[in-house]
PDB file of C-alpha atoms in Angstrom:
ATOM      1  CA  MET Z   5     113.763 110.721   5.987  1.00 47.00           C
ATOM      2  CA  LYS Z   6     115.726 108.289   3.861  1.00 47.00           C
ATOM      3  CA  PHE Z   7     113.721 105.414   5.375  1.00 43.00           C
ATOM      4  CA  THR Z   8     110.427 107.117   4.427  1.00 49.00           C
ATOM      5  CA  VAL Z   9     111.576 107.630   0.819  1.00 44.00           C
ATOM      6  CA  LEU Z  10     112.626 103.998   0.644  1.00 43.00           C
ATOM      7  CA  LEU Z  11     109.204 102.840   1.833  1.00 42.00           C
ATOM      8  CA  ARG Z  12     107.456 105.042  -0.716  1.00 53.00           C
ATOM      9  CA  THR Z  13     109.684 103.707  -3.518  1.00 47.00           C
ATOM     10  CA  CYS Z  14     108.940 100.115  -2.524  1.00 45.00           C
ATOM     11  CA  ALA Z  15     105.210 100.866  -2.449  1.00 47.00           C
ATOM     12  CA  VAL Z  16     105.354 102.309  -5.984  1.00 44.00           C
ATOM     13  CA  ILE Z  17     107.281  99.268  -7.266  1.00 43.00           C
ATOM     14  CA  ILE Z  18     104.802  96.851  -5.649  1.00 41.00           C
ATOM     15  CA  SER Z  19     101.859  98.819  -7.074  1.00 51.00           C
ATOM     16  CA  VAL Z  20     103.305  98.749 -10.593  1.00 40.00           C
ATOM     17  CA  PHE Z  21     104.099  95.041 -10.304  1.00 43.00           C
ATOM     18  CA  CYS Z  22     100.550  94.235  -9.170  1.00 41.00           C
ATOM     19  CA  SER Z  23      99.064  96.287 -12.012  1.00 46.00           C
ATOM     20  CA  LEU Z  24     101.166  94.440 -14.560  1.00 42.00           C
ATOM     21  CA  SER Z  25     100.205  91.092 -13.048  1.00 44.00           C
ATOM     22  CA  ALA Z  26      96.514  92.003 -13.168  1.00 42.00           C
ATOM     23  CA  CYS Z  27      96.809  93.067 -16.794  1.00 39.00           C
ATOM     24  CA  LYS Z  28      98.581  89.860 -17.671  1.00 43.00           C
ATOM     25  CA  SER Z  29      95.945  87.686 -16.015  1.00 41.00           C
ATOM     26  CA  THR Z  30      93.048  89.394 -17.826  1.00 45.00           C
ATOM     27  CA  ALA Z  31      94.650  89.615 -21.263  1.00 46.00           C
ATOM     28  CA  PRO Z  32      93.241  87.173 -23.828  1.00 49.00           C
ATOM     29  CA  VAL Z  33      95.340  84.091 -24.425  1.00 50.00           C
ATOM     30  CA  THR Z  34      95.977  83.299 -28.072  1.00 49.00           C
ATOM     31  CA  PRO Z  35      95.609  79.561 -28.662  1.00 52.00           C
ATOM     32  CA  THR Z  36      98.776  77.835 -29.772  1.00 56.00           C
ATOM     33  CA  PRO Z  37      99.034  74.510 -31.584  1.00 58.00           C
ATOM     34  CA  ALA Z  38      99.991  72.892 -28.290  1.00 65.00           C
ATOM     35  CA  THR Z  39      96.626  73.855 -26.741  1.00 86.00           C
ATOM     36  CA  LYS Z  40      94.580  72.298 -29.557  1.00 91.00           C
ATOM     37  CA  PRO Z  41      93.401  68.675 -29.309  1.00 95.00           C
ATOM     38  CA  ARG Z  42      95.041  66.245 -31.689  1.00 96.00           C
ATOM     39  CA  ALA Z  43      92.784  65.204 -34.552  1.00 97.00           C
ATOM     40  CA  VAL Z  44      92.057  61.527 -35.040  1.00 98.00           C
ATOM     41  CA  ILE Z  45      90.265  61.638 -38.368  1.00 98.00           C
ATOM     42  CA  GLY Z  46      87.787  58.902 -39.170  1.00 98.00           C
ATOM     43  CA  LEU Z  47      86.257  58.163 -42.556  1.00 98.00           C
ATOM     44  CA  ALA Z  48      82.809  56.532 -42.429  1.00 98.00           C
ATOM     45  CA  LEU Z  49      81.885  54.985 -45.787  1.00 98.00           C
ATOM     46  CA  GLY Z  50      78.236  54.220 -46.414  1.00 97.00           C
ATOM     47  CA  GLY Z  51      76.514  51.443 -48.280  1.00 93.00           C
ATOM     48  CA  GLY Z  52      75.038  51.685 -51.758  1.00 87.00           C
ATOM     49  CA  VAL Z  53      76.037  48.584 -53.772  1.00 82.00           C
ATOM     50  CA  SER Z  54      77.777  49.622 -57.033  1.00 84.00           C
ATOM     51  CA  LYS Z  55      77.474  53.314 -56.158  1.00 91.00           C
ATOM     52  CA  GLY Z  56      80.233  52.552 -53.650  1.00 94.00           C
ATOM     53  CA  PHE Z  57      82.870  53.173 -56.315  1.00 96.00           C
ATOM     54  CA  ALA Z  58      82.365  56.857 -55.479  1.00 96.00           C
ATOM     55  CA  HIS Z  59      84.215  56.189 -52.205  1.00 98.00           C
ATOM     56  CA  ILE Z  60      87.408  55.736 -54.222  1.00 98.00           C
ATOM     57  CA  GLY Z  61      87.112  59.260 -55.612  1.00 98.00           C
ATOM     58  CA  VAL Z  62      86.607  60.673 -52.115  1.00 98.00           C
ATOM     59  CA  ILE Z  63      89.654  58.827 -50.762  1.00 98.00           C
ATOM     60  CA  LYS Z  64      91.713  60.021 -53.714  1.00 98.00           C
ATOM     61  CA  VAL Z  65      90.950  63.699 -53.015  1.00 98.00           C
ATOM     62  CA  LEU Z  66      91.536  63.394 -49.266  1.00 98.00           C
ATOM     63  CA  GLN Z  67      94.955  61.857 -49.826  1.00 97.00           C
ATOM     64  CA  GLU Z  68      95.894  64.429 -52.481  1.00 98.00           C
ATOM     65  CA  ASN Z  69      95.135  67.151 -49.923  1.00 98.00           C
ATOM     66  CA  HIS Z  70      97.180  65.483 -47.165  1.00 97.00           C
ATOM     67  CA  ILE Z  71      94.250  64.792 -44.858  1.00 98.00           C
ATOM     68  CA  PRO Z  72      95.484  61.911 -42.677  1.00 98.00           C
ATOM     69  CA  ILE Z  73      92.857  59.237 -42.150  1.00 98.00           C
ATOM     70  CA  ARG Z  74      93.485  57.213 -38.969  1.00 98.00           C
ATOM     71  CA  VAL Z  75      90.199  55.294 -38.759  1.00 98.00           C
ATOM     72  CA  VAL Z  76      88.040  53.797 -41.513  1.00 98.00           C
ATOM     73  CA  THR Z  77      84.633  52.218 -41.026  1.00 98.00           C
ATOM     74  CA  GLY Z  78      82.432  50.826 -43.735  1.00 98.00           C
ATOM     75  CA  THR Z  79      78.982  49.451 -44.314  1.00 97.00           C
ATOM     76  CA  SER Z  80      78.360  47.076 -47.233  1.00 95.00           C
ATOM     77  CA  ALA Z  81      80.028  48.640 -50.321  1.00 95.00           C
ATOM     78  CA  GLY Z  82      81.808  51.015 -47.939  1.00 97.00           C
ATOM     79  CA  ALA Z  83      83.258  48.037 -46.093  1.00 98.00           C
ATOM     80  CA  LEU Z  84      84.534  46.566 -49.353  1.00 98.00           C
ATOM     81  CA  VAL Z  85      86.348  49.744 -50.433  1.00 98.00           C
ATOM     82  CA  GLY Z  86      87.317  50.672 -46.880  1.00 98.00           C
ATOM     83  CA  SER Z  87      88.928  47.333 -46.081  1.00 98.00           C
ATOM     84  CA  MET Z  88      91.233  47.527 -49.083  1.00 98.00           C
ATOM     85  CA  TYR Z  89      92.177  51.132 -48.360  1.00 98.00           C
ATOM     86  CA  ALA Z  90      92.780  50.459 -44.658  1.00 98.00           C
ATOM     87  CA  SER Z  91      94.968  47.478 -45.557  1.00 98.00           C
ATOM     88  CA  GLY Z  92      97.402  49.860 -47.220  1.00 98.00           C
ATOM     89  CA  MET Z  93      96.127  50.041 -50.815  1.00 98.00           C
ATOM     90  CA  SER Z  94      96.702  53.415 -52.485  1.00 97.00           C
ATOM     91  CA  PRO Z  95      93.862  55.354 -54.167  1.00 97.00           C
ATOM     92  CA  ASP Z  96      95.478  54.747 -57.568  1.00 97.00           C
ATOM     93  CA  ARG Z  97      95.534  51.025 -56.874  1.00 98.00           C
ATOM     94  CA  LEU Z  98      91.920  51.133 -55.690  1.00 98.00           C
ATOM     95  CA  GLU Z  99      90.980  52.794 -58.965  1.00 96.00           C
ATOM     96  CA  LEU Z 100      92.789  50.106 -60.939  1.00 97.00           C
ATOM     97  CA  GLU Z 101      91.084  47.351 -58.956  1.00 97.00           C
ATOM     98  CA  ALA Z 102      87.733  48.955 -59.712  1.00 95.00           C
ATOM     99  CA  GLU Z 103      88.485  49.008 -63.428  1.00 94.00           C
ATOM    100  CA  ILE Z 104      89.273  45.289 -63.602  1.00 94.00           C
ATOM    101  CA  LEU Z 105      86.532  44.163 -61.214  1.00 94.00           C
ATOM    102  CA  ASN Z 106      83.588  42.278 -62.716  1.00 90.00           C
ATOM    103  CA  LYS Z 107      80.319  41.336 -61.038  1.00 85.00           C
ATOM    104  CA  THR Z 108      81.235  37.691 -61.590  1.00 90.00           C
ATOM    105  CA  ASP Z 109      84.262  38.158 -59.293  1.00 92.00           C
ATOM    106  CA  LEU Z 110      81.911  38.646 -56.344  1.00 93.00           C
ATOM    107  CA  VAL Z 111      78.830  36.583 -57.190  1.00 92.00           C
ATOM    108  CA  ASP Z 112      78.416  32.883 -56.470  1.00 94.00           C
ATOM    109  CA  PRO Z 113      74.805  31.841 -57.130  1.00 94.00           C
ATOM    110  CA  VAL Z 114      73.205  29.246 -54.868  1.00 93.00           C
ATOM    111  CA  LEU Z 115      69.745  27.727 -54.534  1.00 89.00           C
ATOM    112  CA  SER Z 116      68.488  28.692 -51.093  1.00 87.00           C
ATOM    113  CA  THR Z 117      65.468  30.257 -49.455  1.00 85.00           C
ATOM    114  CA  SER Z 118      67.715  32.574 -47.422  1.00 87.00           C
ATOM    115  CA  GLY Z 119      69.436  34.199 -50.412  1.00 89.00           C
ATOM    116  CA  PHE Z 120      70.579  33.408 -53.937  1.00 92.00           C
ATOM    117  CA  ILE Z 121      74.203  34.544 -53.510  1.00 95.00           C
ATOM    118  CA  LYS Z 122      76.404  32.600 -51.131  1.00 96.00           C
ATOM    119  CA  GLY Z 123      79.012  35.264 -50.419  1.00 96.00           C
ATOM    120  CA  GLN Z 124      82.105  33.059 -50.279  1.00 97.00           C
ATOM    121  CA  LYS Z 125      83.436  34.631 -53.490  1.00 97.00           C
ATOM    122  CA  LEU Z 126      83.218  38.102 -51.959  1.00 97.00           C
ATOM    123  CA  GLN Z 127      85.031  36.878 -48.836  1.00 98.00           C
ATOM    124  CA  ASP Z 128      87.805  35.259 -50.877  1.00 98.00           C
ATOM    125  CA  TYR Z 129      88.151  38.334 -53.101  1.00 98.00           C
ATOM    126  CA  ILE Z 130      88.710  40.666 -50.158  1.00 98.00           C
ATOM    127  CA  ASN Z 131      91.156  38.333 -48.426  1.00 98.00           C
ATOM    128  CA  ALA Z 132      93.183  38.060 -51.627  1.00 98.00           C
ATOM    129  CA  LYS Z 133      93.299  41.854 -52.037  1.00 98.00           C
ATOM    130  CA  VAL Z 134      94.373  42.497 -48.434  1.00 98.00           C
ATOM    131  CA  LYS Z 135      96.963  39.704 -48.720  1.00 97.00           C
ATOM    132  CA  ASN Z 136      95.177  37.623 -46.098  1.00 98.00           C
ATOM    133  CA  LYS Z 137      96.074  40.075 -43.329  1.00 98.00           C
ATOM    134  CA  PRO Z 138      93.704  40.053 -40.345  1.00 98.00           C
ATOM    135  CA  ILE Z 139      92.032  43.384 -39.669  1.00 98.00           C
ATOM    136  CA  GLN Z 140      94.098  44.123 -36.557  1.00 98.00           C
ATOM    137  CA  GLN Z 141      97.254  44.158 -38.715  1.00 98.00           C
ATOM    138  CA  PHE Z 142      95.997  46.849 -41.085  1.00 98.00           C
ATOM    139  CA  PRO Z 143      98.032  50.098 -40.986  1.00 98.00           C
ATOM    140  CA  ILE Z 144      94.761  52.049 -40.586  1.00 98.00           C
ATOM    141  CA  ARG Z 145      92.229  51.074 -37.911  1.00 98.00           C
ATOM    142  CA  PHE Z 146      89.274  49.469 -39.651  1.00 98.00           C
ATOM    143  CA  GLY Z 147      85.803  48.327 -38.706  1.00 98.00           C
ATOM    144  CA  ALA Z 148      83.219  46.588 -40.897  1.00 98.00           C
ATOM    145  CA  VAL Z 149      79.671  47.145 -39.684  1.00 98.00           C
ATOM    146  CA  ALA Z 150      77.022  44.425 -39.883  1.00 98.00           C
ATOM    147  CA  THR Z 151      73.653  43.707 -38.292  1.00 97.00           C
ATOM    148  CA  GLU Z 152      73.253  40.779 -35.912  1.00 97.00           C
ATOM    149  CA  PHE Z 153      70.303  38.947 -37.413  1.00 95.00           C
ATOM    150  CA  GLY Z 154      68.952  37.508 -34.188  1.00 93.00           C
ATOM    151  CA  THR Z 155      68.838  40.767 -32.214  1.00 96.00           C
ATOM    152  CA  GLY Z 156      69.024  43.574 -34.782  1.00 94.00           C
ATOM    153  CA  ARG Z 157      72.041  45.041 -33.007  1.00 96.00           C
ATOM    154  CA  MET Z 158      74.998  46.696 -34.680  1.00 97.00           C
ATOM    155  CA  ALA Z 159      78.186  44.626 -34.828  1.00 98.00           C
ATOM    156  CA  VAL Z 160      81.579  46.192 -35.576  1.00 98.00           C
ATOM    157  CA  PHE Z 161      84.257  43.773 -36.752  1.00 98.00           C
ATOM    158  CA  ASN Z 162      87.665  45.325 -36.066  1.00 98.00           C
ATOM    159  CA  SER Z 163      89.772  42.169 -35.823  1.00 98.00           C
ATOM    160  CA  GLY Z 164      89.973  38.778 -37.434  1.00 98.00           C
ATOM    161  CA  ASN Z 165      89.153  37.649 -40.969  1.00 98.00           C
ATOM    162  CA  ALA Z 166      88.745  40.747 -43.160  1.00 98.00           C
ATOM    163  CA  GLY Z 167      86.940  38.979 -45.975  1.00 98.00           C
ATOM    164  CA  GLN Z 168      84.456  37.420 -43.603  1.00 98.00           C
ATOM    165  CA  ALA Z 169      83.792  40.782 -41.934  1.00 98.00           C
ATOM    166  CA  VAL Z 170      83.132  42.476 -45.276  1.00 98.00           C
ATOM    167  CA  ARG Z 171      80.938  39.565 -46.348  1.00 98.00           C
ATOM    168  CA  ALA Z 172      78.841  39.995 -43.202  1.00 98.00           C
ATOM    169  CA  SER Z 173      78.597  43.749 -43.740  1.00 98.00           C
ATOM    170  CA  ALA Z 174      77.415  43.299 -47.337  1.00 96.00           C
ATOM    171  CA  SER Z 175      74.980  40.418 -46.832  1.00 95.00           C
ATOM    172  CA  ILE Z 176      71.887  42.129 -48.227  1.00 91.00           C
ATOM    173  CA  PRO Z 177      68.839  40.250 -46.890  1.00 90.00           C
ATOM    174  CA  ASN Z 178      67.182  37.890 -49.380  1.00 87.00           C
ATOM    175  CA  ILE Z 179      70.014  38.393 -51.876  1.00 91.00           C
ATOM    176  CA  PHE Z 180      73.060  37.194 -49.936  1.00 94.00           C
ATOM    177  CA  GLN Z 181      72.797  34.361 -47.475  1.00 95.00           C
ATOM    178  CA  PRO Z 182      73.419  35.560 -43.905  1.00 96.00           C
ATOM    179  CA  THR Z 183      77.056  35.266 -42.861  1.00 97.00           C
ATOM    180  CA  VAL Z 184      77.625  32.885 -39.969  1.00 97.00           C
ATOM    181  CA  ILE Z 185      80.377  33.919 -37.539  1.00 96.00           C
ATOM    182  CA  GLY Z 186      80.659  31.886 -34.366  1.00 92.00           C
ATOM    183  CA  ASN Z 187      77.126  30.784 -33.644  1.00 92.00           C
ATOM    184  CA  LYS Z 188      75.518  34.000 -34.890  1.00 96.00           C
ATOM    185  CA  ARG Z 189      74.183  35.138 -38.251  1.00 97.00           C
ATOM    186  CA  PHE Z 190      74.871  38.587 -39.664  1.00 98.00           C
ATOM    187  CA  VAL Z 191      73.317  40.619 -42.469  1.00 96.00           C
ATOM    188  CA  ASP Z 192      73.892  43.976 -44.154  1.00 95.00           C
ATOM    189  CA  GLY Z 193      75.040  46.725 -41.800  1.00 95.00           C
ATOM    190  CA  GLY Z 194      72.907  49.265 -43.622  1.00 93.00           C
ATOM    191  CA  LEU Z 195      69.898  48.186 -41.594  1.00 93.00           C
ATOM    192  CA  VAL Z 196      71.401  49.731 -38.432  1.00 95.00           C
ATOM    193  CA  ALA Z 197      74.175  52.063 -39.656  1.00 96.00           C
ATOM    194  CA  PRO Z 198      73.862  53.047 -43.341  1.00 95.00           C
ATOM    195  CA  VAL Z 199      76.860  55.358 -42.805  1.00 97.00           C
ATOM    196  CA  PRO Z 200      78.845  54.045 -39.809  1.00 98.00           C
ATOM    197  CA  VAL Z 201      79.756  57.232 -37.933  1.00 98.00           C
ATOM    198  CA  THR Z 202      79.110  55.759 -34.475  1.00 98.00           C
ATOM    199  CA  ALA Z 203      81.487  52.910 -35.249  1.00 98.00           C
ATOM    200  CA  ALA Z 204      84.213  55.366 -36.293  1.00 98.00           C
ATOM    201  CA  ARG Z 205      83.901  57.150 -32.958  1.00 98.00           C
ATOM    202  CA  GLN Z 206      83.987  53.828 -31.122  1.00 98.00           C
ATOM    203  CA  LEU Z 207      87.316  53.104 -32.821  1.00 98.00           C
ATOM    204  CA  GLY Z 208      88.793  56.378 -31.568  1.00 98.00           C
ATOM    205  CA  ALA Z 209      87.970  59.051 -34.152  1.00 98.00           C
ATOM    206  CA  ASN Z 210      87.173  62.515 -32.806  1.00 97.00           C
ATOM    207  CA  VAL Z 211      86.675  64.061 -36.254  1.00 98.00           C
ATOM    208  CA  VAL Z 212      84.459  62.072 -38.616  1.00 98.00           C
ATOM    209  CA  ILE Z 213      84.020  62.628 -42.336  1.00 98.00           C
ATOM    210  CA  ALA Z 214      80.955  60.694 -43.488  1.00 98.00           C
ATOM    211  CA  VAL Z 215      80.320  59.680 -47.097  1.00 98.00           C
ATOM    212  CA  ASP Z 216      76.640  59.166 -47.869  1.00 96.00           C
ATOM    213  CA  ILE Z 217      75.855  57.465 -51.188  1.00 94.00           C
ATOM    214  CA  SER Z 218      72.385  56.280 -50.237  1.00 87.00           C
ATOM    215  CA  ALA Z 219      69.331  57.230 -52.234  1.00 69.00           C
ATOM    216  CA  LYS Z 220      66.538  58.978 -50.374  1.00 63.00           C
ATOM    217  CA  PRO Z 221      63.087  57.355 -50.577  1.00 51.00           C
ATOM    218  CA  ALA Z 222      61.386  58.781 -53.665  1.00 49.00           C
ATOM    219  CA  ARG Z 223      58.922  57.944 -56.400  1.00 50.00           C
ATOM    220  CA  LEU Z 224      60.237  54.943 -58.342  1.00 47.00           C
ATOM    221  CA  THR Z 225      61.420  55.794 -61.841  1.00 51.00           C
ATOM    222  CA  SER Z 226      61.873  52.163 -62.852  1.00 52.00           C
ATOM    223  CA  GLU Z 227      60.265  48.837 -62.085  1.00 51.00           C
ATOM    224  CA  GLY Z 228      62.010  45.636 -61.135  1.00 50.00           C
ATOM    225  CA  PHE Z 229      63.277  43.578 -58.239  1.00 48.00           C
ATOM    226  CA  PHE Z 230      66.375  45.651 -57.486  1.00 51.00           C
ATOM    227  CA  SER Z 231      64.514  48.955 -57.715  1.00 53.00           C
ATOM    228  CA  TYR Z 232      61.944  47.743 -55.203  1.00 50.00           C
ATOM    229  CA  LEU Z 233      64.664  46.310 -52.962  1.00 57.00           C
ATOM    230  CA  ASP Z 234      66.665  49.545 -53.016  1.00 57.00           C
ATOM    231  CA  GLN Z 235      63.546  51.570 -52.192  1.00 58.00           C
ATOM    232  CA  SER Z 236      62.616  49.195 -49.343  1.00 60.00           C
ATOM    233  CA  LEU Z 237      66.075  49.367 -47.775  1.00 63.00           C
ATOM    234  CA  ASN Z 238      66.139  53.164 -48.071  1.00 62.00           C
ATOM    235  CA  ILE Z 239      62.793  53.465 -46.292  1.00 64.00           C
ATOM    236  CA  MET Z 240      63.793  51.053 -43.517  1.00 62.00           C
ATOM    237  CA  SER Z 241      67.126  52.747 -42.878  1.00 71.00           C
ATOM    238  CA  ALA Z 242      66.070  56.425 -43.172  1.00 80.00           C
ATOM    239  CA  SER Z 243      65.876  56.993 -39.401  1.00 84.00           C
ATOM    240  CA  ALA Z 244      69.179  55.213 -38.749  1.00 90.00           C
ATOM    241  CA  LEU Z 245      70.834  57.226 -41.535  1.00 92.00           C
ATOM    242  CA  ASN Z 246      69.781  60.568 -40.076  1.00 92.00           C
ATOM    243  CA  SER Z 247      70.948  59.510 -36.619  1.00 94.00           C
ATOM    244  CA  GLU Z 248      74.380  58.487 -37.884  1.00 96.00           C
ATOM    245  CA  LEU Z 249      74.957  61.560 -40.054  1.00 97.00           C
ATOM    246  CA  SER Z 250      74.098  63.885 -37.166  1.00 97.00           C
ATOM    247  CA  LYS Z 251      77.235  62.639 -35.377  1.00 98.00           C
ATOM    248  CA  ALA Z 252      79.641  63.563 -38.195  1.00 98.00           C
ATOM    249  CA  GLN Z 253      81.393  66.931 -38.522  1.00 98.00           C
ATOM    250  CA  VAL Z 254      81.434  66.712 -42.322  1.00 98.00           C
ATOM    251  CA  VAL Z 255      79.056  64.861 -44.655  1.00 98.00           C
ATOM    252  CA  ILE Z 256      80.071  64.291 -48.281  1.00 98.00           C
ATOM    253  CA  ARG Z 257      77.252  63.345 -50.658  1.00 97.00           C
ATOM    254  CA  PRO Z 258      78.409  62.234 -54.122  1.00 96.00           C
ATOM    255  CA  GLN Z 259      75.528  62.649 -56.584  1.00 93.00           C
ATOM    256  CA  VAL Z 260      75.409  59.003 -57.649  1.00 90.00           C
ATOM    257  CA  GLN Z 261      71.682  58.313 -57.329  1.00 82.00           C
ATOM    258  CA  LYS Z 262      71.125  58.190 -61.088  1.00 80.00           C
ATOM    259  CA  LEU Z 263      73.725  55.466 -61.495  1.00 77.00           C
ATOM    260  CA  GLY Z 264      71.355  52.851 -60.136  1.00 61.00           C
ATOM    261  CA  THR Z 265      71.895  50.120 -57.584  1.00 56.00           C
ATOM    262  CA  VAL Z 266      73.409  47.361 -59.700  1.00 54.00           C
ATOM    263  CA  GLY Z 267      73.539  48.882 -63.176  1.00 49.00           C
ATOM    264  CA  GLY Z 268      76.060  51.397 -61.892  1.00 53.00           C
ATOM    265  CA  PHE Z 269      78.628  48.598 -62.039  1.00 63.00           C
ATOM    266  CA  ASP Z 270      79.093  49.576 -65.688  1.00 72.00           C
ATOM    267  CA  GLN Z 271      79.600  53.231 -64.722  1.00 86.00           C
ATOM    268  CA  LYS Z 272      82.473  52.837 -62.299  1.00 91.00           C
ATOM    269  CA  THR Z 273      84.569  55.643 -63.778  1.00 93.00           C
ATOM    270  CA  GLN Z 274      81.673  58.077 -63.519  1.00 94.00           C
ATOM    271  CA  ALA Z 275      81.021  57.061 -59.903  1.00 94.00           C
ATOM    272  CA  ILE Z 276      84.664  57.687 -58.994  1.00 96.00           C
ATOM    273  CA  GLN Z 277      84.577  61.109 -60.675  1.00 96.00           C
ATOM    274  CA  LEU Z 278      81.396  62.043 -58.809  1.00 95.00           C
ATOM    275  CA  GLY Z 279      83.122  61.062 -55.570  1.00 97.00           C
ATOM    276  CA  GLU Z 280      86.054  63.332 -56.438  1.00 98.00           C
ATOM    277  CA  GLN Z 281      83.754  66.257 -57.237  1.00 98.00           C
ATOM    278  CA  ALA Z 282      81.857  65.949 -53.978  1.00 98.00           C
ATOM    279  CA  ALA Z 283      85.062  65.650 -51.929  1.00 98.00           C
ATOM    280  CA  ARG Z 284      86.624  68.719 -53.569  1.00 98.00           C
ATOM    281  CA  ALA Z 285      83.481  70.719 -52.835  1.00 98.00           C
ATOM    282  CA  ALA Z 286      83.712  69.661 -49.173  1.00 98.00           C
ATOM    283  CA  LEU Z 287      87.381  70.630 -48.733  1.00 98.00           C
ATOM    284  CA  PRO Z 288      86.709  74.164 -47.347  1.00 98.00           C
ATOM    285  CA  GLN Z 289      84.405  72.689 -44.687  1.00 98.00           C
ATOM    286  CA  ILE Z 290      86.917  69.967 -43.833  1.00 98.00           C
ATOM    287  CA  ARG Z 291      89.712  72.523 -43.455  1.00 98.00           C
ATOM    288  CA  ALA Z 292      87.537  74.741 -41.276  1.00 98.00           C
ATOM    289  CA  VAL Z 293      86.829  71.836 -38.937  1.00 98.00           C
ATOM    290  CA  LEU Z 294      90.468  70.732 -38.827  1.00 98.00           C
ATOM    291  CA  ALA Z 295      91.629  74.296 -38.004  1.00 97.00           C
ATOM    292  CA  LYS Z 296      90.476  73.603 -34.439  1.00 96.00           C
ATOM    293  CA  TYR Z 297      92.815  70.607 -34.112  1.00 97.00           C
ATOM    294  CA  GLN Z 298      96.427  69.610 -34.378  1.00 95.00           C
ATOM    295  CA  VAL Z 299      96.703  67.658 -37.620  1.00 94.00           C
ATOM    296  CA  ASN Z 300      99.743  65.564 -38.440  1.00 81.00           C
TER     297      ASN Z 300
END
């Protein structure tokens, strides 16, 4: 009799234990920070000549809101601003550098059929601002995007001479002479990656914030060489732009189109403010994306 009672008791205990185990295995598991992937945030800065000062405003807002940028890629004007930021320059310092920068600091005219600006001044300017550090020594991973002239392929410079890489990225065809690196010639990266999101992912970013300052092809409101050039580049790069932006989780679009391509150089403060406004408007979206990751 005692043995039978003991067996029944054991059966009840086993049954209860199994029920609890089954409940435990089917209960939803609440994600913990440890189960989330770690965010490697990349900032892809697009080209747009003097409209690129807006990038400074975007960087300023991201840093104020403690969004850690681990990768920076830039095309043309984005490469110029991005290289200085990735080298360790603070947003406040970037803003100061913008204030004291003149077009003459970057322009060295030359008589040539391949372009009327040499580009050496731009190269020297960047190297001076990054204290002659090669790209691989920057505290933030950096890549300057250019177009290989002979093949039309995208080139991402993430080591070596920073000034030379930025020069290659900003060598607008028929304005700047192509930049020669090794035995190859390179021109503006905007032809293949107007906003270099792919490059940011290649450098390890799994969350990419893209900053698009390009003007969409539209009816010209002014005549002149630079207006026609800007329109031509926008038309040629429209497909590449859409392809790149589709790979970003967040796209920030500062409303800088009215500042012009070159004339905007005299409206640097306004461009920076427009960058800040656009970045602040994008903060809820950025936070929603980053909620799925560990961020530190």
